């Protein structure tokens, strides 16, 4: 029997029932039942860390957070008592350190201005995905876009990723401590990205082309990484140009993406035996040399056709659509082209096979994340440029390795290729996007946390 109330109980070290024991002992004594918690109005974050607790629902505007805690403690001759109680947190507005740095003056330590002299933004879309993949935006205070990105504290990422680029750096002394020999600087970096991008047609100087294995001066850029990867569409010869070589022998793109024209393949034949000149460089094993007759889709009512060699022989068949540059009917203002003989300049340079864009967008079951950045002076064709970048990801596996691609659950799963044979990204390359529908404390806390 309980020595206090006489109720039959199981034997325990205290010889008291649980009700009498709770009335005599309060193991939560000394634990504050009401405390203050800091809340930042800027970013809507609570400056607190909860290890093991559950929320009790309160009115969202009451500025009270009720947390239900379960505790255990040894009392009276080794008896273990468990007790549940609620702690009230009073919400007090207080700006967090990150927001305070943004609002304060002279808050940044380094600013990086990234520029590229091109008419499209595909390079910056790729740079944005690199920043997201490696989490370099976590320490940035502001990212602003004015025809290009202006970001802060991204110096290391830019140097490691784009060794082709050249940059200028300057420092301004803010303060110094002569006793500890410490100095506080503000750094400014101006990074210039090479003006050459994927699918650009370039004309090399005769001296540079000769040093690269006597390749033709008219080449196609197939990829830009830490070097510029070029291919000669007449011979499939490839060459890599590093940053020092480019800035010593600079060259520009002959045409911009808006000048791409659509051609239809009338005939295509594979070149089996190609005679190579002495001292020729490496040949691409991923491409096939072909000789094609093409006609502009805008000139289907005429008999005018163009003959050219292409590195896309493994992709093209009669009736296919292909995008290319019409060098025969465009005004080329390039110092290297002006010095070339006319018979060395091809009439047409084919770039890539063309697919139905509307169908590709409809079947695209993946998505990318974007940085939170300010935008100014946005062009009307930004969406088209972004779609070009997404298509580049689908067509080039090497570029996709540096990009986090997420599964879009709103698009049904289909096969990895469509009827046209347009390249697509497999499900194995996609990541699952994390969506938190409710908090870990249960349904009662869901509305309050939301």
PDB file of N, CA, C and O in Angstrom, residues 130-158:
ATOM      1  N   UNK A 130      27.532  26.307 -61.779  1.00  0.00           N
ATOM      2  CA  UNK A 130      28.764  25.945 -61.074  1.00  0.00           C
ATOM      3  C   UNK A 130      28.771  26.515 -59.655  1.00  0.00           C
ATOM      4  O   UNK A 130      29.172  25.856 -58.697  1.00  0.00           O
ATOM      5  N   UNK A 131      28.322  27.760 -59.515  1.00  0.00           N
ATOM      6  CA  UNK A 131      28.257  28.387 -58.194  1.00  0.00           C
ATOM      7  C   UNK A 131      27.303  27.620 -57.286  1.00  0.00           C
ATOM      8  O   UNK A 131      27.588  27.372 -56.108  1.00  0.00           O
ATOM      9  N   UNK A 132      26.156  27.195 -57.833  1.00  0.00           N
ATOM     10  CA  UNK A 132      25.193  26.447 -57.038  1.00  0.00           C
ATOM     11  C   UNK A 132      25.717  25.067 -56.662  1.00  0.00           C
ATOM     12  O   UNK A 132      25.519  24.597 -55.539  1.00  0.00           O
ATOM     13  N   UNK A 133      26.376  24.397 -57.594  1.00  0.00           N
ATOM     14  CA  UNK A 133      26.855  23.039 -57.340  1.00  0.00           C
ATOM     15  C   UNK A 133      27.866  23.004 -56.207  1.00  0.00           C
ATOM     16  O   UNK A 133      27.835  22.110 -55.349  1.00  0.00           O
ATOM     17  N   UNK A 134      28.791  23.961 -56.196  1.00  0.00           N
ATOM     18  CA  UNK A 134      29.857  23.948 -55.197  1.00  0.00           C
ATOM     19  C   UNK A 134      29.551  24.851 -54.003  1.00  0.00           C
ATOM     20  O   UNK A 134      30.410  25.044 -53.136  1.00  0.00           O
ATOM     21  N   UNK A 135      28.333  25.417 -53.932  1.00  0.00           N
ATOM     22  CA  UNK A 135      27.907  26.173 -52.770  1.00  0.00           C
ATOM     23  C   UNK A 135      28.704  27.440 -52.512  1.00  0.00           C
ATOM     24  O   UNK A 135      28.783  27.900 -51.375  1.00  0.00           O
ATOM     25  N   UNK A 136      29.259  28.054 -53.564  1.00  0.00           N
ATOM     26  CA  UNK A 136      30.071  29.251 -53.375  1.00  0.00           C
ATOM     27  C   UNK A 136      29.226  30.502 -53.144  1.00  0.00           C
ATOM     28  O   UNK A 136      29.760  31.555 -52.825  1.00  0.00           O
ATOM     29  N   UNK A 137      27.912  30.395 -53.288  1.00  0.00           N
ATOM     30  CA  UNK A 137      27.046  31.553 -53.062  1.00  0.00           C
ATOM     31  C   UNK A 137      26.662  31.716 -51.600  1.00  0.00           C
ATOM     32  O   UNK A 137      26.034  32.709 -51.234  1.00  0.00           O
ATOM     33  N   UNK A 138      27.039  30.755 -50.750  1.00  0.00           N
ATOM     34  CA  UNK A 138      26.605  30.809 -49.363  1.00  0.00           C
ATOM     35  C   UNK A 138      27.237  31.970 -48.607  1.00  0.00           C
ATOM     36  O   UNK A 138      26.648  32.491 -47.660  1.00  0.00           O
ATOM     37  N   UNK A 139      28.435  32.380 -48.985  1.00  0.00           N
ATOM     38  CA  UNK A 139      29.114  33.476 -48.300  1.00  0.00           C
ATOM     39  C   UNK A 139      28.990  34.798 -49.055  1.00  0.00           C
ATOM     40  O   UNK A 139      29.652  35.775 -48.697  1.00  0.00           O
ATOM     41  N   UNK A 140      28.192  34.827 -50.099  1.00  0.00           N
ATOM     42  CA  UNK A 140      28.014  36.068 -50.847  1.00  0.00           C
ATOM     43  C   UNK A 140      26.948  36.925 -50.172  1.00  0.00           C
ATOM     44  O   UNK A 140      26.013  36.420 -49.540  1.00  0.00           O
ATOM     45  N   UNK A 141      27.085  38.214 -50.338  1.00  0.00           N
ATOM     46  CA  UNK A 141      26.144  39.157 -49.742  1.00  0.00           C
ATOM     47  C   UNK A 141      25.157  39.699 -50.760  1.00  0.00           C
ATOM     48  O   UNK A 141      24.046  40.086 -50.409  1.00  0.00           O
ATOM     49  N   UNK A 142      25.566  39.703 -52.010  1.00  0.00           N
ATOM     50  CA  UNK A 142      24.685  40.258 -53.039  1.00  0.00           C
ATOM     51  C   UNK A 142      25.182  39.819 -54.408  1.00  0.00           C
ATOM     52  O   UNK A 142      26.389  39.817 -54.661  1.00  0.00           O
ATOM     53  N   UNK A 143      24.277  39.436 -55.267  1.00  0.00           N
ATOM     54  CA  UNK A 143      24.602  39.087 -56.649  1.00  0.00           C
ATOM     55  C   UNK A 143      23.700  39.919 -57.545  1.00  0.00           C
ATOM     56  O   UNK A 143      22.469  39.881 -57.421  1.00  0.00           O
ATOM     57  N   UNK A 144      24.300  40.672 -58.409  1.00  0.00           N
ATOM     58  CA  UNK A 144      23.547  41.602 -59.255  1.00  0.00           C
ATOM     59  C   UNK A 144      23.903  41.355 -60.706  1.00  0.00           C
ATOM     60  O   UNK A 144      25.063  41.155 -61.052  1.00  0.00           O
ATOM     61  N   UNK A 145      22.908  41.385 -61.550  1.00  0.00           N
ATOM     62  CA  UNK A 145      23.091  41.113 -62.977  1.00  0.00           C
ATOM     63  C   UNK A 145      22.759  42.352 -63.793  1.00  0.00           C
ATOM     64  O   UNK A 145      21.636  42.849 -63.753  1.00  0.00           O
ATOM     65  N   UNK A 146      23.768  42.844 -64.502  1.00  0.00           N
ATOM     66  CA  UNK A 146      23.576  43.962 -65.436  1.00  0.00           C
ATOM     67  C   UNK A 146      24.284  43.572 -66.723  1.00  0.00           C
ATOM     68  O   UNK A 146      25.466  43.848 -66.913  1.00  0.00           O
ATOM     69  N   UNK A 147      23.593  42.864 -67.578  1.00  0.00           N
ATOM     70  CA  UNK A 147      24.156  42.280 -68.796  1.00  0.00           C
ATOM     71  C   UNK A 147      25.148  41.176 -68.485  1.00  0.00           C
ATOM     72  O   UNK A 147      25.491  40.390 -69.334  1.00  0.00           O
ATOM     73  N   UNK A 148      25.676  41.142 -67.284  1.00  0.00           N
ATOM     74  CA  UNK A 148      26.513  40.050 -66.795  1.00  0.00           C
ATOM     75  C   UNK A 148      26.392  40.042 -65.287  1.00  0.00           C
ATOM     76  O   UNK A 148      25.734  40.878 -64.691  1.00  0.00           O
ATOM     77  N   UNK A 149      27.062  39.092 -64.653  1.00  0.00           N
ATOM     78  CA  UNK A 149      26.975  38.969 -63.205  1.00  0.00           C
ATOM     79  C   UNK A 149      27.965  39.892 -62.527  1.00  0.00           C
ATOM     80  O   UNK A 149      29.064  40.108 -62.995  1.00  0.00           O
ATOM     81  N   UNK A 150      27.557  40.456 -61.406  1.00  0.00           N
ATOM     82  CA  UNK A 150      28.460  41.172 -60.509  1.00  0.00           C
ATOM     83  C   UNK A 150      28.297  40.542 -59.152  1.00  0.00           C
ATOM     84  O   UNK A 150      27.283  40.745 -58.497  1.00  0.00           O
ATOM     85  N   UNK A 151      29.264  39.767 -58.713  1.00  0.00           N
ATOM     86  CA  UNK A 151      29.133  39.015 -57.476  1.00  0.00           C
ATOM     87  C   UNK A 151      30.303  39.293 -56.569  1.00  0.00           C
ATOM     88  O   UNK A 151      31.329  39.822 -56.986  1.00  0.00           O
ATOM     89  N   UNK A 152      30.142  38.930 -55.297  1.00  0.00           N
ATOM     90  CA  UNK A 152      31.147  39.206 -54.289  1.00  0.00           C
ATOM     91  C   UNK A 152      31.586  37.911 -53.642  1.00  0.00           C
ATOM     92  O   UNK A 152      30.807  36.989 -53.468  1.00  0.00           O
ATOM     93  N   UNK A 153      32.866  37.855 -53.266  1.00  0.00           N
ATOM     94  CA  UNK A 153      33.433  36.709 -52.574  1.00  0.00           C
ATOM     95  C   UNK A 153      33.367  35.441 -53.420  1.00  0.00           C
ATOM     96  O   UNK A 153      33.151  34.361 -52.910  1.00  0.00           O
ATOM     97  N   UNK A 154      33.516  35.573 -54.725  1.00  0.00           N
ATOM     98  CA  UNK A 154      33.549  34.419 -55.608  1.00  0.00           C
ATOM     99  C   UNK A 154      34.896  34.289 -56.303  1.00  0.00           C
ATOM    100  O   UNK A 154      35.012  33.626 -57.311  1.00  0.00           O
ATOM    101  N   UNK A 155      35.916  34.918 -55.764  1.00  0.00           N
ATOM    102  CA  UNK A 155      37.203  34.977 -56.445  1.00  0.00           C
ATOM    103  C   UNK A 155      37.781  33.590 -56.682  1.00  0.00           C
ATOM    104  O   UNK A 155      38.213  33.246 -57.769  1.00  0.00           O
ATOM    105  N   UNK A 156      37.792  32.748 -55.650  1.00  0.00           N
ATOM    106  CA  UNK A 156      38.421  31.448 -55.742  1.00  0.00           C
ATOM    107  C   UNK A 156      37.739  30.581 -56.779  1.00  0.00           C
ATOM    108  O   UNK A 156      38.395  29.924 -57.582  1.00  0.00           O
ATOM    109  N   UNK A 157      36.411  30.576 -56.793  1.00  0.00           N
ATOM    110  CA  UNK A 157      35.678  29.763 -57.748  1.00  0.00           C
ATOM    111  C   UNK A 157      35.979  30.195 -59.172  1.00  0.00           C
ATOM    112  O   UNK A 157      36.193  29.375 -60.055  1.00  0.00           O
ATOM    113  N   UNK A 158      36.017  31.476 -59.427  1.00  0.00           N
ATOM    114  CA  UNK A 158      36.245  31.962 -60.771  1.00  0.00           C
ATOM    115  C   UNK A 158      37.639  31.586 -61.258  1.00  0.00           C
ATOM    116  O   UNK A 158      37.831  31.199 -62.388  1.00  0.00           O
TER     117      UNK A 158
END
